[in-house]
């Protein structure tokens, strides 16, 4: 059997859901459907999840939420109408939306989680109803019924391992299971959500629990591409990639599939197939644990992310100063700033950080404390820093990939501010100025993907 | 005025010291001579310092030290004979050697320091005497008389900053000052030595204190070369390099000049001239704070050191685990192991360490503690690891150095296990297998130094 998950754009309205129904019907192995909340119908639209967040905030602040409530009801009503669901049939959905502010929650964070979760919950209920109307045996399966238990963090829950054997019991059900994504319950029965975009996680958890032969993740792109199509003209559609490649590329901007959602798939060795609801004939991209390398294409993909900065510290004989790095990391930690990478010379170190974590106040505090604690010869922050990643399992044991990469960057006149490649040899990381990031991706893509 | 320091091979016997006298006489600015202990006269010979260490250990263990004592006396006697110093003139030297075991020391470590220091102390006394005999106005200047105070660590003393203004008072002395290298006294008047090879430090301290126009460091090579002459045929003699370049190159094997000795020179902005006692007409290598870049040669030198190992750790979503690196470094620290460099992927980290610090027991302890503390997906030690350094201030702002370096390595069939270059852009660091290290240096040297 296959677990099949649909993203918000695939479920944005009744027309989209008709495509989903056809996809489900076209393969009898598709026995478990995981659904997101209805997404945007057009670029100017608002996702139901965002409406629910507004609704929750208005409820918390005792503001008038009538318009928001109606806007949410309208979204589901449109879907119900599209499939001829009666007023009576739709009334439980409407009721559930209206009752949300009246229920009791341990605190506002749990309130927020419960409001958000109803985007998926009600959509799954509605779609189960639609399938039944169309004569397809289907049932809504709540995370509570499925036995999915999560940790006690309302907006960033983690799945409890005991969930998997409970899920396994549903493997032989005749009906198609329609499971809402994004949330489950803690041991007290309160709703907790995964991190944003976490319907991918539910799908992956179900796939592992049911030991699915494939986890199909339907979204709105034909495939994962070898580079951002907004930066590189006609990038390659990646037919097959590994979990590790996906993870490395997602670090610097490839956001098709949720990072945390890879974990259950990896643990259960379930291949993931990213596909397009709007073009179901396209084979999409398969992500699995291992694939045969292709010697002609040692690189799988090239990504860039622009939101970094570098803290440069130099001090003569730093290298002989025992505990230096620990001191620096402790000061960063105290100020709530994590580090990403730490390339070093002999007597200098460059600490690459997420620029978003560094307000001017935090920057000032860190610099002052570092000055006092370590007396550097030189210290400064490099803003406008971008990281470009060249990723591919095929780079391992292939001599010359670095030479090709650096040559293409040099030919494009790009100055390398940092280079970092450890023993995994799965990726090469370049630090460049933000202005050079797109040019770097283009140059590298031409080098590794445009043959002959 | 110039401070001029002679290494052990330049003072190994009376023939060598005759060369030293000629060098001193040939430039009237050479007003302060810092001397090492007599070194090896031939490859099979023993340095006086090593004889003194043997002598000290025999004294500590109450073994018979007659032969060792005589061997030391013979070394100085040969020098005295070479310059016609009388038995009476030599007797204080002989006496001092004999009296060493009879003196009181705070403990055996101070005993060892005092024994070792006499290699330099007696040599300086003897050379001052030789100069006087030759009609050159000279005086032996003990570190106690000069006012050089050091910290209380018998075998790794650090100079106290107040020493410099005391040294400055000797600037206008008419006589040539002959100062023994390697040692000074703590505030209790006990002899403490610098780390091994520390006569370079004394020279640099004197040069800074006297505000010398140049610190000449005479040794037994014509210059510092662009690569190890045992690895590369006919490397370039480096005419001029910066302190920072010297430091980076010395990290991986360029050991001509003592690391710590650069500090006073940097602080006082005193240029250092490394020269050859056996070929005093050769201009040697000037090391100074800044030089004009030469566009044809962005790289100053290439070095390699083979005694490293790498600890590879990978764990899915490691990058999101706050405090991960601190945990790892704490475990290393607890086991007395420092780290050298830490290149990283997204979910993996390679910790480069000095192989000499890692006994099988320590390796086992570290691996066990890491396993318990961080539950890695994969972890292993990479032995036989070498670091190759490409160093040059001219690399900064020069696009394409990395491309040339990696291409030459790829053409030589060398697999890069690690690449590390931070924001200083002063050096590039490559991790290769030990077997590839020499080949890597050769390939890089050909690329950057053999033009046309």
mmCIF file of N, CA and C in Angstrom, chain A residues 244 247-248 251 259-260 262-263 266 312 314 316-320 322-323 325-326 329-330 333 339-350 378 382 389 397 399-400 402-403 406-407 409-410 413-425 427 429, chain B residues 244 247-248 251 259-260 262-263 266 312 314 316-317 319-320 322-323 325-326 329-330 333 339-350 378 382 389 397 399-400 402-403 406-407 409-410 413-425 427 429:
data_model
loop_
_atom_site.group_PDB
_atom_site.id
_atom_site.type_symbol
_atom_site.label_atom_id
_atom_site.label_comp_id
_atom_site.label_asym_id
_atom_site.label_seq_id
_atom_site.Cartn_x
_atom_site.Cartn_y
_atom_site.Cartn_z
ATOM 1 N N UNK A 244 19.913 12.084 2.229
ATOM 2 C CA UNK A 244 20.979 12.994 2.656
ATOM 3 C C UNK A 244 21.131 14.167 1.691
ATOM 4 N N UNK A 247 18.352 16.572 2.355
ATOM 5 C CA UNK A 247 18.589 17.331 3.582
ATOM 6 C C UNK A 247 19.603 18.452 3.354
ATOM 7 N N UNK A 248 20.692 18.140 2.676
ATOM 8 C CA UNK A 248 21.737 19.155 2.471
ATOM 9 C C UNK A 248 21.210 20.293 1.594
ATOM 10 N N UNK A 251 18.785 22.639 3.369
ATOM 11 C CA UNK A 251 19.429 23.578 4.302
ATOM 12 C C UNK A 251 19.550 24.963 3.687
ATOM 13 N N UNK A 259 11.964 19.108 6.434
ATOM 14 C CA UNK A 259 13.142 18.434 6.995
ATOM 15 C C UNK A 259 12.803 17.309 7.966
ATOM 16 N N UNK A 260 11.968 17.637 8.933
ATOM 17 C CA UNK A 260 11.673 16.654 9.987
ATOM 18 C C UNK A 260 10.901 15.467 9.436
ATOM 19 N N UNK A 262 11.545 13.843 6.907
ATOM 20 C CA UNK A 262 12.422 12.803 6.367
ATOM 21 C C UNK A 262 12.738 11.743 7.420
ATOM 22 N N UNK A 263 12.676 12.141 8.703
ATOM 23 C CA UNK A 263 13.159 11.217 9.742
ATOM 24 C C UNK A 263 12.380 9.896 9.781
ATOM 25 N N UNK A 266 13.277 7.852 6.776
ATOM 26 C CA UNK A 266 14.608 7.256 6.886
ATOM 27 C C UNK A 266 14.566 6.060 7.830
ATOM 28 N N UNK A 312 34.225 37.168 12.277
ATOM 29 C CA UNK A 312 35.636 36.857 12.058
ATOM 30 C C UNK A 312 36.441 37.257 13.285
ATOM 31 N N UNK A 314 40.434 37.011 14.876
ATOM 32 C CA UNK A 314 41.812 36.556 14.710
ATOM 33 C C UNK A 314 42.639 36.981 15.916
ATOM 34 N N UNK A 316 46.806 36.210 17.411
ATOM 35 C CA UNK A 316 48.061 35.498 17.201
ATOM 36 C C UNK A 316 48.231 34.365 18.224
ATOM 37 N N UNK A 317 48.597 33.188 17.709
ATOM 38 C CA UNK A 317 48.747 31.963 18.500
ATOM 39 C C UNK A 317 47.438 31.469 19.100
ATOM 40 N N UNK A 318 46.310 31.929 18.532
ATOM 41 C CA UNK A 318 44.990 31.446 18.939
ATOM 42 C C UNK A 318 44.956 29.927 18.964
ATOM 43 N N UNK A 319 45.554 29.343 17.956
ATOM 44 C CA UNK A 319 45.514 27.897 17.808
ATOM 45 C C UNK A 319 46.095 27.159 19.017
ATOM 46 N N UNK A 320 46.989 27.831 19.723
ATOM 47 C CA UNK A 320 47.599 27.176 20.896
ATOM 48 C C UNK A 320 46.801 27.451 22.174
ATOM 49 N N UNK A 322 44.161 26.772 24.506
ATOM 50 C CA UNK A 322 43.224 25.685 24.781
ATOM 51 C C UNK A 322 41.884 26.262 25.266
ATOM 52 N N UNK A 323 40.813 25.759 24.729
ATOM 53 C CA UNK A 323 39.490 26.169 25.189
ATOM 54 C C UNK A 323 38.964 27.452 24.559
ATOM 55 N N UNK A 325 37.687 28.105 21.526
ATOM 56 C CA UNK A 325 36.410 27.960 20.822
ATOM 57 C C UNK A 325 35.264 27.762 21.807
ATOM 58 N N UNK A 326 35.525 27.025 22.877
ATOM 59 C CA UNK A 326 34.474 26.802 23.876
ATOM 60 C C UNK A 326 34.041 28.128 24.481
ATOM 61 N N UNK A 329 31.885 29.918 21.890
ATOM 62 C CA UNK A 329 30.569 29.299 21.736
ATOM 63 C C UNK A 329 29.692 29.535 22.968
ATOM 64 N N UNK A 330 30.322 29.557 24.141
ATOM 65 C CA UNK A 330 29.546 29.822 25.361
ATOM 66 C C UNK A 330 28.935 31.221 25.329
ATOM 67 N N UNK A 333 26.080 31.177 22.925
ATOM 68 C CA UNK A 333 24.980 30.416 23.518
ATOM 69 C C UNK A 333 24.237 31.260 24.554
ATOM 70 N N UNK A 339 25.476 28.635 16.141
ATOM 71 C CA UNK A 339 26.372 28.854 15.017
ATOM 72 C C UNK A 339 26.054 27.799 13.979
ATOM 73 N N UNK A 340 26.401 28.092 12.749
ATOM 74 C CA UNK A 340 26.111 27.163 11.668
ATOM 75 C C UNK A 340 27.372 26.401 11.251
ATOM 76 N N UNK A 341 28.434 27.151 10.997
ATOM 77 C CA UNK A 341 29.691 26.535 10.567
ATOM 78 C C UNK A 341 30.848 27.355 11.100
ATOM 79 N N UNK A 342 32.020 26.739 11.126
ATOM 80 C CA UNK A 342 33.142 27.388 11.769
ATOM 81 C C UNK A 342 34.441 27.116 11.027
ATOM 82 N N UNK A 343 34.586 27.613 9.805
ATOM 83 C CA UNK A 343 35.865 27.418 9.121
ATOM 84 C C UNK A 343 36.962 28.194 9.850
ATOM 85 N N UNK A 344 38.182 27.685 9.763
ATOM 86 C CA UNK A 344 39.251 28.307 10.528
ATOM 87 C C UNK A 344 40.546 28.341 9.764
ATOM 88 N N UNK A 345 41.344 29.369 10.048
ATOM 89 C CA UNK A 345 42.742 29.375 9.643
ATOM 90 C C UNK A 345 43.538 28.865 10.838
ATOM 91 N N UNK A 346 44.813 29.239 10.900
ATOM 92 C CA UNK A 346 45.618 28.794 12.032
ATOM 93 C C UNK A 346 45.289 29.638 13.253
ATOM 94 N N UNK A 347 45.251 30.926 13.064
ATOM 95 C CA UNK A 347 45.020 31.820 14.193
ATOM 96 C C UNK A 347 43.766 32.653 14.000
ATOM 97 N N UNK A 348 42.863 32.161 13.176
ATOM 98 C CA UNK A 348 41.606 32.877 13.034
ATOM 99 C C UNK A 348 40.481 31.889 12.842
ATOM 100 N N UNK A 349 39.299 32.372 13.102
ATOM 101 C CA UNK A 349 38.124 31.522 13.014
ATOM 102 C C UNK A 349 36.998 32.392 12.468
ATOM 103 N N UNK A 350 36.179 31.813 11.612
ATOM 104 C CA UNK A 350 35.026 32.534 11.083
ATOM 105 C C UNK A 350 33.791 31.763 11.522
ATOM 106 N N UNK A 378 41.859 41.018 16.130
ATOM 107 C CA UNK A 378 40.951 41.597 15.147
ATOM 108 C C UNK A 378 39.624 40.864 15.259
ATOM 109 N N UNK A 382 30.831 40.063 9.310
ATOM 110 C CA UNK A 382 30.651 40.174 7.859
ATOM 111 C C UNK A 382 29.163 39.978 7.576
ATOM 112 N N UNK A 389 25.572 25.877 -1.715
ATOM 113 C CA UNK A 389 25.852 24.464 -1.475
ATOM 114 C C UNK A 389 25.873 23.698 -2.792
ATOM 115 N N UNK A 397 34.615 10.294 -3.545
ATOM 116 C CA UNK A 397 35.544 9.473 -4.334
ATOM 117 C C UNK A 397 35.678 9.941 -5.784
ATOM 118 N N UNK A 399 37.461 12.499 -7.899
ATOM 119 C CA UNK A 399 38.495 13.529 -7.876
ATOM 120 C C UNK A 399 38.132 14.624 -8.875
ATOM 121 N N UNK A 400 38.265 15.859 -8.481
ATOM 122 C CA UNK A 400 38.136 16.924 -9.464
ATOM 123 C C UNK A 400 36.862 17.739 -9.391
ATOM 124 N N UNK A 402 35.783 19.549 -6.859
ATOM 125 C CA UNK A 402 36.140 20.837 -6.273
ATOM 126 C C UNK A 402 36.844 21.721 -7.306
ATOM 127 N N UNK A 403 37.712 21.122 -8.100
ATOM 128 C CA UNK A 403 38.436 21.897 -9.111
ATOM 129 C C UNK A 403 37.467 22.499 -10.124
ATOM 130 N N UNK A 406 35.401 25.356 -8.290
ATOM 131 C CA UNK A 406 36.120 26.599 -8.020
ATOM 132 C C UNK A 406 36.540 27.288 -9.312
ATOM 133 N N UNK A 407 36.836 26.495 -10.336
ATOM 134 C CA UNK A 407 37.199 27.110 -11.621
ATOM 135 C C UNK A 407 36.010 27.865 -12.202
ATOM 136 N N UNK A 409 33.564 29.167 -10.636
ATOM 137 C CA UNK A 409 33.325 30.377 -9.834
ATOM 138 C C UNK A 409 34.372 31.450 -10.147
ATOM 139 N N UNK A 410 35.616 31.020 -10.300
ATOM 140 C CA UNK A 410 36.679 31.983 -10.625
ATOM 141 C C UNK A 410 36.417 32.617 -11.984
ATOM 142 N N UNK A 413 34.205 35.352 -11.945
ATOM 143 C CA UNK A 413 34.711 36.504 -11.191
ATOM 144 C C UNK A 413 34.199 36.575 -9.761
ATOM 145 N N UNK A 414 33.857 35.418 -9.210
ATOM 146 C CA UNK A 414 33.285 35.414 -7.852
ATOM 147 C C UNK A 414 34.366 35.143 -6.820
ATOM 148 N N UNK A 415 34.452 36.018 -5.833
ATOM 149 C CA UNK A 415 35.433 35.874 -4.759
ATOM 150 C C UNK A 415 34.866 34.927 -3.706
ATOM 151 N N UNK A 416 35.670 33.952 -3.311
ATOM 152 C CA UNK A 416 35.231 32.992 -2.297
ATOM 153 C C UNK A 416 35.654 33.471 -0.925
ATOM 154 N N UNK A 417 34.681 33.722 -0.069
ATOM 155 C CA UNK A 417 35.009 34.215 1.270
ATOM 156 C C UNK A 417 35.186 33.074 2.251
ATOM 157 N N UNK A 418 34.693 31.919 1.876
ATOM 158 C CA UNK A 418 34.781 30.770 2.769
ATOM 159 C C UNK A 418 34.595 29.511 1.956
ATOM 160 N N UNK A 419 35.316 28.473 2.315
ATOM 161 C CA UNK A 419 35.094 27.165 1.718
ATOM 162 C C UNK A 419 35.143 26.144 2.828
ATOM 163 N N UNK A 420 34.233 25.218 2.788
ATOM 164 C CA UNK A 420 34.087 24.287 3.899
ATOM 165 C C UNK A 420 33.643 22.951 3.329
ATOM 166 N N UNK A 421 34.476 21.938 3.551
ATOM 167 C CA UNK A 421 34.078 20.598 3.145
ATOM 168 C C UNK A 421 34.699 19.599 4.082
ATOM 169 N N UNK A 422 33.880 18.897 4.780
ATOM 170 C CA UNK A 422 34.383 17.921 5.741
ATOM 171 C C UNK A 422 34.458 16.537 5.144
ATOM 172 N N UNK A 423 34.595 15.546 6.018
ATOM 173 C CA UNK A 423 34.910 14.190 5.587
ATOM 174 C C UNK A 423 33.749 13.485 4.903
ATOM 175 N N UNK A 424 32.526 14.002 5.008
ATOM 176 C CA UNK A 424 31.426 13.285 4.351
ATOM 177 C C UNK A 424 31.560 13.377 2.842
ATOM 178 N N UNK A 425 32.153 14.468 2.357
ATOM 179 C CA UNK A 425 32.336 14.687 0.920
ATOM 180 C C UNK A 425 31.015 14.597 0.161
ATOM 181 N N UNK A 427 28.919 17.274 0.235
ATOM 182 C CA UNK A 427 28.619 18.633 -0.208
ATOM 183 C C UNK A 427 29.849 19.514 -0.079
ATOM 184 N N UNK A 429 30.599 23.671 0.533
ATOM 185 C CA UNK A 429 29.925 24.889 0.952
ATOM 186 C C UNK A 429 30.817 26.080 0.615
ATOM 187 N N UNK B 244 52.395 36.934 9.522
ATOM 188 C CA UNK B 244 51.247 36.026 9.461
ATOM 189 C C UNK B 244 51.515 34.851 8.534
ATOM 190 N N UNK B 247 53.733 32.438 10.358
ATOM 191 C CA UNK B 247 52.972 31.696 11.367
ATOM 192 C C UNK B 247 52.147 30.580 10.737
ATOM 193 N N UNK B 248 51.462 30.872 9.659
ATOM 194 C CA UNK B 248 50.605 29.863 9.028
ATOM 195 C C UNK B 248 51.457 28.715 8.478
ATOM 196 N N UNK B 251 52.860 26.392 11.165
ATOM 197 C CA UNK B 251 51.870 25.464 11.730
ATOM 198 C C UNK B 251 52.019 24.068 11.149
ATOM 199 N N UNK B 259 57.730 29.908 16.825
ATOM 200 C CA UNK B 259 56.427 30.589 16.825
ATOM 201 C C UNK B 259 56.332 31.726 17.834
ATOM 202 N N UNK B 260 56.669 31.396 19.076
ATOM 203 C CA UNK B 260 56.505 32.394 20.141
ATOM 204 C C UNK B 260 57.438 33.579 19.957
ATOM 205 N N UNK B 262 57.931 35.173 17.362
ATOM 206 C CA UNK B 262 57.371 36.212 16.504
ATOM 207 C C UNK B 262 56.626 37.275 17.309
ATOM 208 N N UNK B 263 56.142 36.905 18.494
ATOM 209 C CA UNK B 263 55.263 37.831 19.224
ATOM 210 C C UNK B 263 55.954 39.153 19.576
ATOM 211 N N UNK B 266 56.455 41.180 16.452
ATOM 212 C CA UNK B 266 55.200 41.770 15.965
ATOM 213 C C UNK B 266 54.836 42.978 16.827
ATOM 214 N N UNK B 312 35.028 11.959 12.642
ATOM 215 C CA UNK B 312 33.852 12.264 11.823
ATOM 216 C C UNK B 312 32.589 11.867 12.584
ATOM 217 N N UNK B 314 28.311 12.133 12.282
ATOM 218 C CA UNK B 314 27.144 12.569 11.521
ATOM 219 C C UNK B 314 25.872 12.155 12.240
ATOM 220 N N UNK B 316 21.472 12.923 11.761
ATOM 221 C CA UNK B 316 20.432 13.626 11.013
ATOM 222 C C UNK B 316 19.836 14.775 11.837
ATOM 223 N N UNK B 317 19.725 15.934 11.219
ATOM 224 C CA UNK B 317 19.247 17.169 11.857
ATOM 225 C C UNK B 317 20.182 17.679 12.959
ATOM 226 N N UNK B 319 22.367 19.802 12.707
ATOM 227 C CA UNK B 319 22.480 21.251 12.564
ATOM 228 C C UNK B 319 21.436 21.990 13.387
ATOM 229 N N UNK B 320 20.304 21.334 13.663
ATOM 230 C CA UNK B 320 19.258 21.992 14.443
ATOM 231 C C UNK B 320 19.405 21.736 15.938
ATOM 232 N N UNK B 322 20.780 22.468 19.151
ATOM 233 C CA UNK B 322 21.502 23.569 19.801
ATOM 234 C C UNK B 322 22.486 23.007 20.830
ATOM 235 N N UNK B 323 23.703 23.500 20.805
ATOM 236 C CA UNK B 323 24.677 23.099 21.817
ATOM 237 C C UNK B 323 25.416 21.819 21.491
ATOM 238 N N UNK B 325 27.891 21.134 19.327
ATOM 239 C CA UNK B 325 29.351 21.266 19.258
ATOM 240 C C UNK B 325 29.950 21.478 20.639
ATOM 241 N N UNK B 326 29.249 22.247 21.466
ATOM 242 C CA UNK B 326 29.756 22.476 22.827
ATOM 243 C C UNK B 326 29.865 21.153 23.581
ATOM 244 N N UNK B 329 32.955 19.339 22.215
ATOM 245 C CA UNK B 329 34.210 19.963 22.643
ATOM 246 C C UNK B 329 34.450 19.740 24.139
ATOM 247 N N UNK B 330 33.385 19.741 24.925
ATOM 248 C CA UNK B 330 33.539 19.489 26.363
ATOM 249 C C UNK B 330 34.094 18.092 26.616
ATOM 250 N N UNK B 333 37.726 18.117 25.697
ATOM 251 C CA UNK B 333 38.461 18.891 26.712
ATOM 252 C C UNK B 333 38.677 18.052 27.972
ATOM 253 N N UNK B 339 41.235 20.566 19.818
ATOM 254 C CA UNK B 339 40.916 20.327 18.415
ATOM 255 C C UNK B 339 41.650 21.372 17.596
ATOM 256 N N UNK B 340 41.883 21.058 16.350
ATOM 257 C CA UNK B 340 42.610 21.989 15.484
ATOM 258 C C UNK B 340 41.649 22.730 14.554
ATOM 259 N N UNK B 341 40.807 21.978 13.872
ATOM 260 C CA UNK B 341 39.862 22.585 12.930
ATOM 261 C C UNK B 341 38.592 21.766 12.914
ATOM 262 N N UNK B 342 37.525 22.372 12.414
ATOM 263 C CA UNK B 342 36.231 21.730 12.527
ATOM 264 C C UNK B 342 35.385 22.001 11.283
ATOM 265 N N UNK B 343 35.803 21.484 10.126
ATOM 266 C CA UNK B 343 34.947 21.667 8.947
ATOM 267 C C UNK B 343 33.643 20.893 9.137
ATOM 268 N N UNK B 344 32.580 21.388 8.516
ATOM 269 C CA UNK B 344 31.282 20.773 8.755
ATOM 270 C C UNK B 344 30.454 20.721 7.494
ATOM 271 N N UNK B 345 29.596 19.705 7.433
ATOM 272 C CA UNK B 345 28.512 19.686 6.453
ATOM 273 C C UNK B 345 27.280 20.200 7.167
ATOM 274 N N UNK B 346 26.108 19.824 6.679
ATOM 275 C CA UNK B 346 24.893 20.277 7.345
ATOM 276 C C UNK B 346 24.648 19.452 8.599
ATOM 277 N N UNK B 347 24.765 18.157 8.458
ATOM 278 C CA UNK B 347 24.485 17.278 9.592
ATOM 279 C C UNK B 347 25.690 16.442 9.970
ATOM 280 N N UNK B 348 26.860 16.936 9.620
ATOM 281 C CA UNK B 348 28.049 16.217 10.054
ATOM 282 C C UNK B 348 29.150 17.212 10.348
ATOM 283 N N UNK B 349 30.096 16.745 11.106
ATOM 284 C CA UNK B 349 31.200 17.591 11.521
ATOM 285 C C UNK B 349 32.445 16.718 11.533
ATOM 286 N N UNK B 350 33.561 17.289 11.117
ATOM 287 C CA UNK B 350 34.832 16.569 11.160
ATOM 288 C C UNK B 350 35.752 17.352 12.085
ATOM 289 N N UNK B 378 26.446 8.117 12.829
ATOM 290 C CA UNK B 378 27.687 7.528 12.340
ATOM 291 C C UNK B 378 28.840 8.260 13.007
ATOM 292 N N UNK B 382 39.358 9.041 11.481
ATOM 293 C CA UNK B 382 40.142 8.905 10.251
ATOM 294 C C UNK B 382 41.607 9.095 10.634
ATOM 295 N N UNK B 389 48.949 23.081 3.650
ATOM 296 C CA UNK B 389 48.598 24.497 3.733
ATOM 297 C C UNK B 389 49.155 25.247 2.527
ATOM 298 N N UNK B 397 41.668 38.614 -2.103
ATOM 299 C CA UNK B 397 41.185 39.421 -3.228
ATOM 300 C C UNK B 397 41.685 38.951 -4.585
ATOM 301 N N UNK B 399 40.996 36.367 -7.253
ATOM 302 C CA UNK B 399 40.045 35.334 -7.655
ATOM 303 C C UNK B 399 40.794 34.238 -8.386
ATOM 304 N N UNK B 400 40.496 32.982 -8.081
ATOM 305 C CA UNK B 400 41.029 31.887 -8.885
ATOM 306 C C UNK B 400 42.150 31.087 -8.260
ATOM 307 N N UNK B 402 42.018 29.311 -5.489
ATOM 308 C CA UNK B 402 41.438 28.028 -5.104
ATOM 309 C C UNK B 402 41.254 27.131 -6.323
ATOM 310 N N UNK B 403 40.822 27.731 -7.415
ATOM 311 C CA UNK B 403 40.599 26.944 -8.630
ATOM 312 C C UNK B 403 41.917 26.336 -9.122
ATOM 313 N N UNK B 406 42.965 23.509 -6.542
ATOM 314 C CA UNK B 406 42.200 22.260 -6.589
ATOM 315 C C UNK B 406 42.391 21.552 -7.936
ATOM 316 N N UNK B 407 42.579 22.325 -8.993
ATOM 317 C CA UNK B 407 42.788 21.677 -10.289
ATOM 318 C C UNK B 407 44.117 20.927 -10.299
ATOM 319 N N UNK B 409 45.630 19.662 -7.805
ATOM 320 C CA UNK B 409 45.496 18.464 -6.967
ATOM 321 C C UNK B 409 44.684 17.387 -7.694
ATOM 322 N N UNK B 410 43.627 17.812 -8.371
ATOM 323 C CA UNK B 410 42.806 16.843 -9.113
ATOM 324 C C UNK B 410 43.627 16.189 -10.218
ATOM 325 N N UNK B 413 45.596 13.467 -9.199
ATOM 326 C CA UNK B 413 44.823 12.315 -8.723
ATOM 327 C C UNK B 413 44.642 12.265 -7.215
ATOM 328 N N UNK B 414 44.720 13.429 -6.574
ATOM 329 C CA UNK B 414 44.645 13.449 -5.108
ATOM 330 C C UNK B 414 43.222 13.728 -4.650
ATOM 331 N N UNK B 415 42.712 12.871 -3.781
ATOM 332 C CA UNK B 415 41.364 13.019 -3.249
ATOM 333 C C UNK B 415 41.411 13.969 -2.059
ATOM 334 N N UNK B 416 40.547 14.963 -2.079
ATOM 335 C CA UNK B 416 40.502 15.927 -0.982
ATOM 336 C C UNK B 416 39.514 15.456 0.070
ATOM 337 N N UNK B 417 40.001 15.229 1.273
ATOM 338 C CA UNK B 417 39.120 14.746 2.339
ATOM 339 C C UNK B 417 38.545 15.909 3.131
ATOM 340 N N UNK B 418 39.144 17.056 2.992
ATOM 341 C CA UNK B 418 38.678 18.215 3.746
ATOM 342 C C UNK B 418 39.208 19.469 3.076
ATOM 343 N N UNK B 419 38.408 20.502 3.070
ATOM 344 C CA UNK B 419 38.879 21.807 2.617
ATOM 345 C C UNK B 419 38.349 22.841 3.589
ATOM 346 N N UNK B 420 39.187 23.777 3.934
ATOM 347 C CA UNK B 420 38.825 24.712 4.983
ATOM 348 C C UNK B 420 39.478 26.045 4.654
ATOM 349 N N UNK B 421 38.639 27.060 4.477
ATOM 350 C CA UNK B 421 39.182 28.388 4.261
ATOM 351 C C UNK B 421 38.217 29.401 4.822
ATOM 352 N N UNK B 422 38.653 30.124 5.809
ATOM 353 C CA UNK B 422 37.784 31.111 6.440
ATOM 354 C C UNK B 422 37.971 32.487 5.836
ATOM 355 N N UNK B 423 37.485 33.488 6.558
ATOM 356 C CA UNK B 423 37.403 34.828 6.016
ATOM 357 C C UNK B 423 38.753 35.527 5.887
ATOM 358 N N UNK B 424 39.803 35.019 6.526
ATOM 359 C CA UNK B 424 41.091 35.724 6.423
ATOM 360 C C UNK B 424 41.625 35.614 4.998
ATOM 361 N N UNK B 425 41.298 34.527 4.324
ATOM 362 C CA UNK B 425 41.760 34.285 2.950
ATOM 363 C C UNK B 425 43.278 34.373 2.839
ATOM 364 N N UNK B 427 45.117 31.688 3.853
ATOM 365 C CA UNK B 427 45.574 30.326 3.612
ATOM 366 C C UNK B 427 44.405 29.445 3.211
ATOM 367 N N UNK B 429 43.443 25.306 3.467
ATOM 368 C CA UNK B 429 43.867 24.100 4.150
ATOM 369 C C UNK B 429 43.214 22.905 3.466
#
